[in-house]
Amino acid sequence: MSDKELNWKFCDDLVVETDALARARAQSLELGIDAIAPSVGAQSAVVAAATGAMNILEVGTGAGVSGMWLLTGAPAATLTSIDTEIDHQQHARVNFLDAGIPAKRVRLITGKAAEVLPRMNENSYDIVFIDADPQSVIEYVEHALRLARPGGTVLVAHALWRGRVADPAQRDDVATGFRTLLTEIVSSNAVVSALSPVGDGLLQITKTRA
């Protein structure tokens, strides 16, 4: 194992997840959901806390792991989460309740993000978290930047996509899409951004203009 891999493992092992989160993570594995790494969850919670988030939008509910982490950092926030899989959302709803998160703080929308996002109010969310169809990540980020308030943050999970994005020899559509997204974001004057290598990568984009 390389030094970098040891660092990544150490970062994940350092995070202590609650019993409710551990159960949601185990359920994600059973359902075939690629949940965010514990280190990505912890970093997302820090961003949520630092932002003082009250309104959070999530693209990709899964079994609720990322949503639970975001609400850990923003315990007074309301989470709106979109997913195409109603079965996953039903599991997530139970997991949120298991974690002590009141039902009134979570709004689950079943549908395709590409159809739901255009209908949502712009400049309305403190955080937009994206962990969904990687082939559509550029489209989702474009919507997210419209929906985030000035000073709000867009978080994109799996931004290094299984280590393929950093390897220029990898030319598949997903790796190329993430690479294109990263190149465009770092050259934009409307945001400040950072790419964290924890887990499978977490792209953090803070909107500086309306």
XYZ file of C-alpha atoms in Angstrom:
210
model
C 0.000 0.000 0.000
C 1.424 3.413 -1.004
C 1.847 6.335 1.388
C -1.130 8.101 -0.204
C -3.324 5.040 0.187
C -2.271 4.793 3.822
C -3.233 8.443 4.308
C -6.675 7.854 2.756
C -7.248 4.760 4.910
C -6.104 6.638 8.011
C -8.534 9.486 7.258
C -11.435 7.060 6.915
C -10.468 5.000 9.970
C -10.169 8.155 12.071
C -13.866 8.970 11.608
C -16.234 7.481 14.165
C -19.728 7.061 12.753
C -22.819 6.791 14.919
C -24.628 3.470 15.166
C -27.402 4.874 12.953
C -24.887 5.901 10.285
C -23.157 2.528 10.487
C -26.490 0.772 9.939
C -27.291 3.027 6.968
C -23.848 2.342 5.491
C -24.302 -1.428 5.875
C -27.707 -1.165 4.233
C -26.175 0.809 1.359
C -23.822 -2.076 0.685
C -26.741 -4.515 0.685
C -28.616 -2.335 -1.809
C -25.591 -1.869 -4.073
C -25.300 1.844 -3.295
C -21.819 3.387 -3.373
C -22.145 5.532 -0.245
C -19.661 8.327 0.404
C -16.612 7.435 2.492
C -16.677 8.338 6.203
C -13.971 10.957 5.619
C -16.077 12.602 2.897
C -19.069 12.565 5.213
C -17.095 14.200 8.000
C -15.734 16.866 5.669
C -19.236 17.565 4.342
C -20.484 17.959 7.904
C -17.736 20.490 8.604
C -18.740 22.493 5.511
C -22.392 22.375 6.602
C -21.457 23.588 10.073
C -19.157 26.337 8.796
C -21.829 27.502 6.353
C -24.463 27.633 9.070
C -26.672 25.805 6.598
C -30.433 25.961 7.005
C -31.511 24.762 3.547
C -29.700 21.824 1.961
C -30.419 20.200 -1.397
C -29.117 16.732 -2.153
C -29.015 15.014 -5.544
C -28.857 11.293 -4.820
C -30.546 10.151 -1.601
C -29.235 6.611 -1.492
C -29.941 5.046 1.895
C -29.404 8.371 3.636
C -25.695 8.262 4.526
C -24.706 11.598 2.972
C -27.898 13.291 4.141
C -27.303 12.135 7.712
C -23.757 13.473 7.619
C -24.913 16.860 6.278
C -27.546 17.148 8.996
C -24.938 16.203 11.585
C -23.129 19.419 10.702
C -26.316 21.451 10.351
C -28.703 20.125 13.019
C -31.311 22.845 12.392
C -31.319 22.520 8.599
C -33.998 21.175 6.298
C -32.852 18.614 3.732
C -34.492 18.224 0.328
C -33.231 15.085 -1.405
C -33.865 13.822 -4.948
C -33.526 10.229 -6.150
C -35.023 8.055 -8.874
C -35.257 5.001 -6.601
C -38.289 5.143 -4.337
C -37.145 1.943 -2.607
C -33.875 3.599 -1.606
C -35.740 6.627 -0.311
C -38.024 4.465 1.793
C -34.964 2.964 3.445
C -33.467 6.433 3.854
C -36.630 7.718 5.548
C -36.394 4.954 8.145
C -32.679 5.598 8.629
C -33.247 9.321 9.192
C -35.822 8.540 11.874
C -33.437 5.966 13.386
C -30.855 8.757 13.644
C -33.333 10.949 15.526
C -33.947 13.306 12.599
C -37.590 14.466 12.600
C -39.574 13.719 9.446
C -40.411 17.412 9.049
C -36.728 18.182 8.441
C -36.458 15.848 5.435
C -38.296 16.255 2.127
C -37.789 13.388 -0.307
C -38.562 13.893 -3.998
C -38.729 10.826 -6.229
C -37.817 11.644 -9.809
C -35.052 12.315 -12.288
C -32.808 15.148 -11.152
C -32.613 16.500 -14.705
C -36.388 17.021 -14.589
C -36.703 18.165 -10.965
C -33.796 20.623 -10.687
C -35.017 23.079 -13.373
C -38.220 23.591 -11.373
C -36.491 24.525 -8.119
C -35.958 28.073 -6.866
C -32.620 29.672 -7.680
C -30.362 31.243 -5.029
C -32.239 29.283 -2.351
C -29.848 26.706 -0.883
C -26.888 27.008 1.454
C -25.473 23.681 0.284
C -26.161 21.561 -2.781
C -24.684 18.071 -2.469
C -24.286 15.985 -5.632
C -23.843 12.220 -5.542
C -25.838 10.851 -8.458
C -25.487 9.717 -12.086
C -21.826 10.545 -12.827
C -22.525 10.818 -16.544
C -24.660 13.901 -15.800
C -22.353 15.566 -13.284
C -21.676 18.669 -15.406
C -25.406 19.260 -15.908
C -26.069 18.778 -12.201
C -23.351 21.223 -11.199
C -24.714 23.845 -13.597
C -28.112 23.538 -11.921
C -26.530 23.481 -8.457
C -24.688 26.749 -9.022
C -27.955 28.368 -10.047
C -29.771 27.011 -7.007
C -27.088 27.801 -4.423
C -27.278 31.219 -2.782
C -24.332 33.619 -3.137
C -21.856 32.360 -0.553
C -23.420 28.909 -0.700
C -21.433 25.788 -1.487
C -21.818 22.970 -3.988
C -20.259 19.663 -2.941
C -19.569 16.992 -5.562
C -18.795 13.499 -4.279
C -16.659 10.940 -6.161
C -14.919 13.776 -7.994
C -11.813 11.632 -8.570
C -13.971 8.740 -9.797
C -12.153 5.637 -8.596
C -8.740 7.190 -9.244
C -9.411 7.474 -12.979
C -9.725 11.269 -13.217
C -6.095 11.877 -12.237
C -4.859 9.468 -14.922
C -4.868 11.228 -18.337
C -4.766 7.830 -20.023
C -8.296 7.144 -18.803
C -10.611 8.434 -21.530
C -13.984 6.956 -20.602
C -16.952 9.336 -20.565
C -17.202 9.601 -16.761
C -13.510 10.292 -16.139
C -13.442 12.793 -19.008
C -16.602 14.484 -17.722
C -15.184 14.971 -14.240
C -11.884 16.177 -15.720
C -13.742 18.721 -17.867
C -15.782 19.872 -14.872
C -12.689 20.386 -12.716
C -10.922 22.331 -15.461
C -13.903 24.630 -15.976
C -14.464 25.217 -12.260
C -10.891 26.214 -11.461
C -10.941 28.764 -14.311
C -14.233 30.375 -13.230
C -14.232 33.843 -11.653
C -17.699 33.274 -10.171
C -16.592 30.678 -7.623
C -13.791 29.636 -5.332
C -13.084 25.925 -5.287
C -10.962 23.171 -3.808
C -10.601 19.481 -4.555
C -10.063 17.216 -1.562
C -8.567 13.756 -2.240
C -10.283 12.096 0.740
C -12.372 9.058 -0.066
C -13.077 9.107 -3.783
C -12.605 12.870 -3.958
C -14.784 15.772 -2.832
C -15.034 18.882 -5.012
C -16.033 21.982 -3.019
C -17.333 25.002 -4.921
C -18.407 28.184 -3.144
C -20.465 30.617 -5.183
C -19.234 34.206 -4.997
C -21.713 35.786 -7.430
C -25.504 35.628 -7.841
